[in-house]
Amino acid sequence: RHGVLPRTLNVGEPSSKVDWSAGAVELLTEAREWPETGDRPRRAGVSSFGISGTNAHIILEAAEPEPETSGEPEVVLPVVPWVLSAKSPEALAGQAERLLPLATGEVSPVDVGWSLVSSRTQFDHRAVVFGEDREELLRAVAEGRSAAVGVVSGVVRGGRSAFLFSGQGSQRAGMGRELYAAFPVFADALDAVCAELDKHLDRPVKELVFDAESELLDRTVYTQAGLFAVEVALFRLMEHWGVTPDYLLGHSIGELAAVEHWGVTPDYLLGHSIGELAAAHVAGVWSLEDAAALVAARGRLMQALPEGGAMVAVQATEDEILPLLTENVSIAALNGPTSVVISGDEDEVTAIAERFAKSKRLRVSHAFHSPRMEPMLEEFRQILQAATFHTPRIPIVSNLTGTVAGEELLTADYWVNHVRRAVRFADGIRHLDAQGVTTYLELGPGGVLSAMAQETAGDATFVPALRKNRPETDAVVTALAELHTHGTAVDWTAYYAGTNAQRVDLPTYAFQHERFWPEPVQGWIGDVASFGLRTAEHPLLGAEVLLADGDGLVLAPPAGCRGASRRR
């Protein structure tokens, strides 16, 4: 850091036992400047010789120079997480306790947070602390107590991860507005998507999404566009923070958003209805321009259909529903083992639903995924045929089959059928569960898919990126913390980028000491042969052992006495 080679300690003059004239090595009797070495990094060897014969040697390389500031404004983080880890629960509690002085001191919380993620190894027992009262939150970790908010803890588990893209019905007024104000990466991504969508719509998408009072967001044409924009922006934000799933799954409109590739290389994508469009977009099937045109056309054509019909969620199995279907009623979605949505003409849908003890009518303007969608299919097919399809960089779990989509994903027929046929979301979750997925991140305005999928994969961890009735910045950091504590890679240094945070000294690791030396048993009298000795057979001696060189003998006193004697 200072570019100085320090003088050798405790040596007045070089040893006469070394030929210092040979080679280019010399003793540093005085401090001197560490010379530059051109294009290669500067390195130095340091040796320490202990009086006991324990020696330590290390090679040091000069650190990279601090980057010059770009002149851009300093990023102000809305939430400052402190990331802790240890090799055991006891050590994790000790780590939290050692940080307590920093929670109440004058050190910048951002500097502490940055130092924790940039200079500490991440072990399997983890906790993330964020909130105003850090002292109380750290005490909760130190004492093994749970905290309602502000603390996320867990142990790294094996398995793969997947992204879920929410479908229509999950929208809410104002979704994404707080993230837009807090995180420039999210704002840039949302602006880019909205700019393309606005070319095909009569209202600016961002204004409709951010307007908490507008009811227009519930109109299909705007709902699907708004969800697509928010989900793609969430994907970009998570990608920026290093969160890269193994699979993606969309729900209806969400499947369209996963098609354009933004540098992430997960194994699969899965969406629900429009959510599958969001999933396909980030996978690389369409460019942003084509994806936006398709999303806008899909919503516009659906909106233009005659209103009417009904969609009802029924607590029943697929086998129970199938014999009851008519020409005018279809299964719209299979969301769980006993969660089926039927869609079609209102009278017939209602008659089927009344056969079951539990059902709930959905608040929708149209009966999606039913025969009532058929008048729009041909025009949508023509629009799809104008788009350019590319082989996805990430396999997509299909809503139509519940398994990985093949070449059919690159055809207009697939996406036309996607409008008409059932969303086999539960089958997609079963497929991911069979592939070893244990952690699911839901990208959308809330946790709708997370709640539905738990019935199918109850042992997995479901993490909504946003949560209803919670500040969005708190929710997204909570999601990062839950992913991190369960073992999903998170680039926390990217989270702190642009804050100009500085490294500060942190408490050393809270080692948990465990003695392995046997404790002496007071008054023990036994067979000394168990210790590798032999009995002295003398009333004043307890044991004897011959020395290795054979010219001496060590004699030990009897149990209860101290000292030893040596005879030559």
XYZ file of C-alpha atoms in Angstrom:
568
model
C 0.000 0.000 0.000
C 2.799 2.433 0.868
C 5.367 1.147 -1.671
C 8.042 0.652 1.013
C 10.195 -2.394 1.753
C 10.650 -2.424 5.554
C 14.018 -3.160 7.128
C 14.754 -6.599 8.569
C 14.082 -6.688 12.288
C 16.553 -7.860 14.954
C 19.533 -8.112 12.607
C 22.426 -5.698 12.899
C 24.531 -7.092 10.063
C 24.187 -9.846 7.459
C 25.140 -13.383 8.457
C 28.714 -14.362 7.622
C 27.487 -17.904 6.848
C 25.858 -16.718 3.607
C 27.768 -15.787 0.440
C 25.938 -12.526 -0.298
C 28.138 -11.813 -3.328
C 26.485 -14.647 -5.279
C 23.123 -13.831 -6.874
C 21.002 -10.727 -6.416
C 19.760 -11.242 -2.874
C 20.658 -8.809 -0.125
C 19.521 -8.168 3.400
C 17.300 -5.144 4.013
C 19.163 -3.439 6.805
C 17.281 -0.205 6.070
C 13.836 0.550 4.664
C 13.800 1.462 1.001
C 11.378 2.173 -1.828
C 9.701 -0.856 -3.419
C 10.860 -0.459 -7.046
C 8.426 -0.577 -9.945
C 8.740 -3.605 -12.236
C 7.187 -2.397 -15.454
C 4.207 -4.301 -16.800
C 4.326 -7.169 -14.305
C 3.061 -6.831 -10.729
C 5.475 -6.116 -7.886
C 6.110 -9.086 -5.602
C 8.167 -9.569 -2.458
C 9.115 -12.565 -0.325
C 9.000 -12.325 3.454
C 10.446 -14.944 5.814
C 10.136 -15.237 9.565
C 12.252 -17.648 11.589
C 10.964 -18.553 15.033
C 13.195 -19.468 17.961
C 11.337 -22.777 18.286
C 12.182 -23.742 14.726
C 8.757 -22.763 13.372
C 9.322 -20.792 10.161
C 6.812 -18.861 8.057
C 7.266 -17.711 4.485
C 4.917 -15.682 2.300
C 4.965 -14.018 -1.106
C 3.183 -10.676 -1.286
C 1.898 -8.999 -4.436
C 1.212 -5.274 -4.596
C -2.490 -4.438 -4.532
C -4.150 -2.866 -7.538
C -4.266 0.934 -7.283
C -7.554 2.398 -6.111
C -9.698 3.254 -9.157
C -10.189 6.896 -9.874
C -13.652 8.237 -9.231
C -15.744 8.584 -12.367
C -17.260 11.887 -11.336
C -20.719 10.353 -11.284
C -22.878 10.976 -8.232
C -22.359 8.605 -5.324
C -24.957 5.847 -5.080
C -27.065 6.075 -1.939
C -28.306 2.647 -0.900
C -31.880 2.495 0.388
C -31.021 -0.612 2.422
C -27.558 -1.460 3.805
C -27.185 -5.197 4.438
C -24.502 -6.628 6.716
C -23.580 -10.139 5.564
C -22.260 -12.562 8.187
C -21.148 -16.178 7.926
C -19.408 -18.817 9.982
C -18.673 -22.528 10.140
C -21.138 -23.260 12.932
C -24.204 -21.694 14.592
C -22.115 -20.841 17.652
C -19.481 -19.077 15.561
C -22.187 -17.166 13.673
C -23.569 -15.926 16.982
C -20.031 -14.936 17.961
C -19.556 -13.034 14.707
C -22.716 -11.026 15.369
C -21.623 -10.248 18.926
C -18.226 -9.004 17.765
C -19.889 -6.598 15.329
C -21.968 -4.932 18.054
C -19.455 -2.117 18.704
C -19.563 -1.165 15.012
C -23.366 -0.935 15.122
C -23.212 1.797 17.726
C -19.916 3.442 16.775
C -18.996 6.197 14.359
C -17.982 3.924 11.486
C -20.129 4.271 8.353
C -22.629 1.375 8.034
C -21.936 1.317 4.290
C -18.191 0.910 4.929
C -18.873 -1.967 7.329
C -21.248 -3.629 4.877
C -18.776 -3.297 2.015
C -15.915 -4.639 4.139
C -17.979 -7.669 5.179
C -18.719 -8.684 1.579
C -15.329 -7.794 0.086
C -12.902 -9.111 2.693
C -14.572 -12.085 4.370
C -14.929 -15.711 3.299
C -18.505 -16.950 3.017
C -19.119 -20.101 5.053
C -22.233 -22.272 5.159
C -23.930 -20.812 8.251
C -25.128 -17.377 7.184
C -27.118 -14.364 8.286
C -27.923 -11.004 6.703
C -28.829 -8.070 8.941
C -30.492 -4.928 7.603
C -32.627 -2.335 9.307
C -32.497 0.807 11.406
C -31.761 -0.837 14.781
C -28.703 -2.876 13.832
C -27.672 -3.309 17.443
C -30.924 -5.083 18.332
C -30.835 -7.144 15.134
C -27.253 -8.257 15.786
C -28.207 -9.180 19.350
C -30.996 -11.322 17.960
C -28.461 -13.248 15.864
C -25.991 -13.428 18.764
C -28.649 -14.802 21.103
C -30.228 -17.123 18.559
C -33.536 -15.247 18.606
C -35.794 -14.714 15.628
C -36.567 -11.232 14.380
C -39.747 -10.336 12.498
C -37.948 -8.215 9.903
C -34.384 -7.142 9.351
C -32.704 -10.526 9.871
C -32.509 -13.466 7.485
C -30.507 -16.517 8.489
C -30.048 -20.006 7.136
C -27.680 -22.773 6.162
C -26.433 -23.408 2.634
C -28.308 -26.301 1.090
C -27.576 -28.206 -2.085
C -29.704 -28.097 -5.195
C -30.393 -25.872 -8.151
C -32.388 -22.680 -8.551
C -35.154 -21.458 -10.855
C -36.867 -18.179 -11.717
C -40.669 -17.990 -11.839
C -42.357 -15.248 -13.895
C -45.793 -14.193 -12.602
C -48.877 -14.114 -14.802
C -51.934 -11.909 -15.206
C -53.795 -11.288 -11.973
C -50.648 -10.554 -9.959
C -50.455 -6.919 -11.103
C -50.854 -4.041 -8.655
C -50.857 -0.296 -9.104
C -47.456 1.281 -8.487
C -45.498 -1.943 -8.928
C -41.807 -1.266 -9.480
C -42.041 2.452 -8.692
C -39.870 2.297 -5.554
C -37.261 0.112 -7.255
C -37.170 2.557 -10.155
C -36.275 5.402 -7.777
C -33.713 3.371 -5.812
C -31.749 1.268 -8.327
C -30.489 2.759 -11.616
C -30.079 -0.691 -13.205
C -33.775 -1.425 -12.716
C -34.727 2.049 -13.991
C -32.622 1.729 -17.151
C -34.046 -1.703 -17.929
C -37.648 -0.594 -17.358
C -37.158 2.488 -19.548
C -35.753 0.342 -22.365
C -38.689 -2.082 -22.292
C -41.315 0.653 -21.976
C -39.799 2.544 -24.905
C -40.432 -0.485 -27.141
C -43.900 -1.214 -25.745
C -44.997 2.402 -26.159
C -44.515 2.090 -29.925
C -47.512 -0.254 -30.010
C -49.815 1.160 -27.304
C -51.914 4.300 -26.956
C -50.790 5.035 -23.380
C -47.266 5.199 -21.894
C -46.779 1.951 -19.996
C -44.643 3.394 -17.205
C -47.201 6.069 -16.343
C -49.968 3.468 -16.138
C -47.892 1.128 -13.983
C -46.715 3.810 -11.562
C -50.108 5.516 -11.171
C -51.487 4.230 -7.863
C -54.957 5.643 -8.587
C -55.435 4.450 -12.163
C -57.734 1.496 -12.838
C -56.474 1.141 -16.395
C -53.732 -1.224 -15.287
C -56.389 -3.922 -14.826
C -57.284 -3.794 -18.512
C -55.692 -6.781 -20.244
C -53.834 -4.755 -22.872
C -52.049 -2.727 -20.171
C -51.813 -5.494 -17.583
C -49.766 -7.755 -19.799
C -47.488 -4.959 -20.981
C -46.936 -3.730 -17.409
C -46.114 -7.178 -16.050
C -43.742 -7.852 -18.929
C -41.860 -4.586 -18.307
C -41.536 -5.056 -14.550
C -40.495 -8.704 -14.803
C -37.789 -8.058 -17.387
C -36.462 -5.147 -15.290
C -36.424 -7.381 -12.192
C -34.520 -10.005 -14.147
C -31.945 -7.389 -15.201
C -31.552 -6.195 -11.622
C -31.009 -9.712 -10.302
C -28.560 -10.420 -13.107
C -26.631 -7.275 -12.143
C -26.357 -8.651 -8.602
C -24.997 -11.944 -9.884
C -28.125 -14.035 -9.309
C -28.254 -16.520 -12.188
C -30.822 -19.353 -11.990
C -30.496 -22.860 -13.314
C -34.061 -22.798 -14.703
C -36.713 -20.242 -15.674
C -40.467 -20.767 -15.567
C -43.090 -18.212 -16.611
C -46.821 -17.984 -15.999
C -48.835 -16.992 -19.109
C -47.671 -13.475 -20.103
C -44.514 -14.023 -18.061
C -43.316 -16.607 -20.561
C -42.836 -13.948 -23.228
C -40.463 -11.884 -21.142
C -37.836 -14.570 -20.855
C -36.817 -14.593 -24.476
C -34.114 -11.941 -24.885
C -30.710 -12.911 -23.538
C -29.031 -10.437 -21.195
C -25.879 -12.383 -20.420
C -27.338 -14.862 -17.940
C -26.830 -18.570 -18.575
C -29.344 -20.485 -16.452
C -30.391 -24.015 -17.410
C -34.165 -23.542 -17.697
C -36.941 -20.905 -17.635
C -40.555 -21.293 -16.507
C -43.398 -18.784 -16.610
C -47.153 -18.809 -16.052
C -49.223 -17.756 -19.078
C -48.026 -14.204 -19.936
C -45.135 -14.919 -17.553
C -43.840 -17.485 -20.023
C -43.436 -14.705 -22.569
C -41.223 -12.873 -20.070
C -39.196 -16.047 -19.553
C -38.780 -16.602 -23.288
C -37.585 -13.032 -23.829
C -34.571 -13.306 -21.527
C -33.734 -16.733 -22.992
C -32.968 -15.260 -26.406
C -35.878 -16.374 -28.627
C -36.806 -12.806 -29.636
C -35.124 -9.446 -29.606
C -36.567 -6.818 -27.296
C -38.246 -5.143 -30.266
C -40.008 -8.343 -31.372
C -40.916 -9.387 -27.830
C -42.485 -5.996 -27.068
C -44.483 -6.099 -30.310
C -45.812 -9.575 -29.495
C -46.727 -8.706 -25.905
C -48.555 -5.573 -27.010
C -50.400 -7.427 -29.795
C -51.379 -10.303 -27.518
C -52.903 -7.984 -24.940
C -54.576 -5.784 -27.535
C -56.219 -8.716 -29.344
C -57.437 -10.240 -26.092
C -58.810 -6.903 -24.944
C -60.705 -6.476 -28.224
C -62.641 -9.736 -27.774
C -66.221 -9.496 -26.492
C -66.249 -9.392 -22.722
C -68.034 -12.072 -20.796
C -67.401 -15.619 -19.753
C -65.936 -16.603 -16.432
C -62.863 -18.129 -14.832
C -63.243 -20.070 -11.578
C -60.558 -21.680 -9.420
C -61.792 -25.060 -8.153
C -60.322 -27.296 -5.482
C -60.234 -30.486 -7.500
C -57.895 -32.711 -9.467
C -57.543 -32.697 -13.239
C -59.091 -36.161 -13.439
C -62.156 -34.927 -11.547
C -62.607 -31.963 -13.884
C -61.984 -33.571 -17.285
C -65.258 -35.552 -17.549
C -67.249 -32.383 -16.797
C -65.818 -30.183 -19.553
C -67.999 -29.046 -22.458
C -67.413 -27.522 -25.866
C -67.542 -24.088 -24.256
C -65.476 -24.766 -21.097
C -61.777 -25.659 -20.863
C -59.178 -26.096 -18.181
C -57.300 -22.788 -18.139
C -54.607 -23.661 -15.612
C -53.324 -26.513 -13.474
C -51.676 -24.672 -10.610
C -51.378 -27.516 -8.106
C -52.330 -31.136 -7.469
C -55.821 -30.032 -6.378
C -55.914 -26.520 -7.837
C -57.589 -26.212 -11.257
C -58.897 -23.114 -13.045
C -61.760 -23.629 -15.515
C -62.655 -21.010 -18.130
C -65.408 -20.433 -20.682
C -69.065 -19.467 -20.906
C -70.309 -18.216 -17.572
C -73.361 -20.466 -17.069
C -71.501 -23.660 -17.858
C -68.437 -22.715 -15.816
C -70.636 -21.907 -12.826
C -72.518 -25.181 -13.150
C -69.283 -27.182 -13.058
C -67.876 -25.196 -10.124
C -71.027 -25.805 -8.061
C -70.260 -29.527 -8.033
C -67.292 -28.911 -5.746
C -67.142 -27.775 -2.123
C -64.570 -25.045 -2.664
C -64.309 -22.656 -5.608
C -63.490 -19.000 -6.207
C -64.380 -16.816 -9.165
C -61.489 -14.828 -10.581
C -61.820 -11.105 -11.289
C -61.081 -11.022 -15.024
C -62.635 -9.273 -18.004
C -62.317 -12.280 -20.325
C -62.284 -16.060 -20.105
C -58.621 -16.656 -20.982
C -57.320 -20.036 -22.210
C -60.801 -21.032 -23.308
C -62.768 -21.361 -26.596
C -63.640 -17.669 -26.234
C -60.040 -16.845 -27.278
C -60.329 -18.474 -30.696
C -61.441 -15.377 -32.685
C -58.053 -13.702 -32.065
C -55.806 -16.645 -32.850
C -55.416 -16.242 -36.605
C -54.467 -12.569 -36.420
C -52.010 -13.306 -33.630
C -50.501 -16.065 -35.778
C -49.854 -13.576 -38.586
C -48.100 -11.203 -36.180
C -45.973 -14.055 -34.824
C -44.913 -15.015 -38.339
C -43.413 -11.553 -38.805
C -41.129 -12.022 -35.773
C -37.631 -13.497 -35.938
C -37.112 -16.583 -33.776
C -33.768 -17.680 -32.364
C -32.744 -20.885 -30.620
C -32.979 -20.122 -26.902
C -29.758 -19.906 -24.968
C -31.660 -21.228 -21.958
C -34.084 -24.177 -22.130
C -37.665 -23.142 -21.330
C -40.075 -25.295 -19.346
C -43.248 -25.163 -21.405
C -46.678 -24.197 -20.071
C -48.205 -26.525 -22.651
C -46.405 -29.729 -21.620
C -44.812 -29.031 -18.241
C -41.468 -30.215 -19.642
C -38.625 -28.584 -21.554
C -39.802 -27.117 -24.868
C -38.039 -28.225 -28.027
C -37.995 -26.861 -31.578
C -41.739 -26.175 -31.373
C -40.867 -23.106 -29.289
C -39.606 -21.458 -32.486
C -42.935 -21.719 -34.289
C -45.977 -19.483 -34.404
C -48.193 -22.510 -33.687
C -46.672 -22.924 -30.229
C -47.504 -19.376 -29.127
C -50.978 -19.519 -30.683
C -51.693 -22.702 -28.706
C -50.210 -20.964 -25.694
C -53.139 -18.511 -25.767
C -55.796 -21.213 -26.113
C -54.617 -24.241 -24.158
C -54.202 -24.875 -20.422
C -51.235 -23.577 -18.412
C -49.662 -26.711 -16.906
C -47.795 -24.819 -14.201
C -47.936 -27.627 -11.626
C -46.398 -30.049 -14.137
C -43.601 -27.564 -14.744
C -42.872 -27.376 -11.007
C -42.864 -31.182 -10.788
C -40.369 -31.288 -13.662
C -38.081 -28.769 -11.955
C -38.380 -30.634 -8.664
C -37.263 -33.809 -10.432
C -34.258 -31.909 -11.827
C -33.086 -31.069 -8.309
C -34.345 -27.490 -8.031
C -34.606 -26.492 -4.378
C -34.749 -22.685 -4.546
C -37.270 -20.645 -6.572
C -37.138 -16.876 -7.065
C -40.406 -15.335 -8.221
C -40.071 -12.276 -10.441
C -43.286 -10.297 -10.309
C -45.273 -7.902 -8.122
C -45.843 -10.425 -5.328
C -45.709 -14.035 -4.224
C -48.658 -15.533 -6.109
C -46.682 -18.302 -7.817
C -44.654 -19.043 -4.688
C -47.835 -19.735 -2.760
C -49.271 -21.945 -5.520
C -46.101 -23.960 -6.102
C -45.593 -24.935 -2.463
C -48.368 -27.508 -2.778
C -46.369 -29.232 -5.523
C -42.805 -28.853 -4.167
C -43.269 -28.301 -0.462
C -39.635 -29.017 0.509
C -38.279 -26.246 -1.719
C -37.628 -22.643 -0.746
C -39.768 -20.046 -2.542
C -38.574 -16.444 -2.551
C -40.720 -13.626 -3.985
C -38.626 -10.697 -5.239
C -41.438 -8.309 -4.244
C -44.138 -8.684 -1.608
C -47.500 -7.039 -1.272
C -47.751 -4.375 1.455
C -43.972 -4.200 1.969
C -41.563 -1.498 0.774
C -40.069 -2.749 -2.476
C -36.479 -1.970 -1.485
C -36.842 -3.971 1.734
C -38.530 -6.812 -0.146
C -35.871 -7.143 -2.841
C -33.020 -7.079 -0.284
C -34.899 -9.670 1.776
C -35.068 -11.815 -1.352
C -31.324 -11.427 -1.936
C -30.678 -12.340 1.702
C -32.865 -15.462 1.507
C -31.172 -16.582 -1.697
C -27.733 -15.975 -0.198
C -28.410 -17.791 3.059
C -29.688 -20.838 1.157
C -26.605 -20.968 -1.042
C -27.586 -19.177 -4.263
C -24.675 -17.047 -5.458
C -25.171 -13.300 -4.899
C -22.583 -10.714 -5.964
C -22.823 -8.417 -2.946
C -19.901 -6.335 -4.214
C -22.103 -5.363 -7.183
C -24.804 -4.313 -4.726
C -22.338 -1.869 -3.097
C -20.929 -0.633 -6.429
C -20.832 3.134 -6.827
C -21.156 3.876 -3.106
C -17.470 4.814 -2.730
C -17.381 2.612 0.360
C -14.012 2.150 2.071
C -12.513 -0.895 3.724
C -12.518 -0.704 7.512
C -11.004 -2.979 10.121
C -13.400 -5.701 11.170
C -13.323 -7.950 14.235
C -11.442 -11.170 13.716
C -13.277 -14.468 13.261
C -15.052 -15.804 16.337
C -13.185 -19.089 16.600
C -14.891 -21.725 18.717
C -12.176 -23.296 20.878
C -12.301 -26.998 21.632
C -9.636 -28.818 23.659
C -8.384 -32.183 22.476
C -5.700 -32.748 25.167
C -6.666 -35.410 27.698
C -7.420 -34.048 31.138
C -5.368 -35.691 33.958
C -7.381 -37.834 36.319
C -6.515 -37.048 39.921
C -5.305 -40.010 41.894
C -5.247 -42.351 38.913
C -3.461 -45.635 39.524
C -3.295 -48.071 36.681
C -1.188 -49.932 34.197
C 1.531 -47.623 32.808
C 1.887 -49.895 29.791
C -1.155 -48.159 28.287
C 1.051 -45.059 27.946
C 3.900 -46.933 26.230
C 5.940 -47.242 29.452
C 6.977 -50.165 31.586
C 6.751 -50.654 35.326
C 9.910 -49.804 37.253
C 9.210 -52.546 39.811
C 10.565 -50.307 42.553
C 8.748 -49.032 45.640
C 9.765 -45.402 44.995
C 9.340 -45.341 41.217
C 6.247 -45.590 39.022
C 7.588 -46.198 35.510
C 10.700 -46.212 33.359
C 11.556 -45.664 29.706
C 14.843 -46.177 27.898
C 16.148 -43.199 25.939
C 16.304 -43.506 22.175
C 20.107 -43.375 22.067
C 20.252 -46.313 24.469
C 22.630 -44.734 27.000
C 20.137 -43.467 29.542
C 16.932 -44.101 31.421
C 14.042 -41.838 32.455
C 12.314 -42.750 35.706
C 8.878 -41.434 36.687
C 7.581 -41.107 40.260
C 4.517 -43.031 41.392
C 1.021 -41.559 40.831
C 0.379 -38.605 43.090
C 4.042 -37.479 43.150
C 5.619 -34.752 41.010
C 8.940 -34.687 39.171
C 11.151 -37.189 37.405
C 14.753 -38.289 37.545
C 17.265 -39.231 34.958
C 20.127 -41.643 35.419
C 23.013 -42.144 33.100
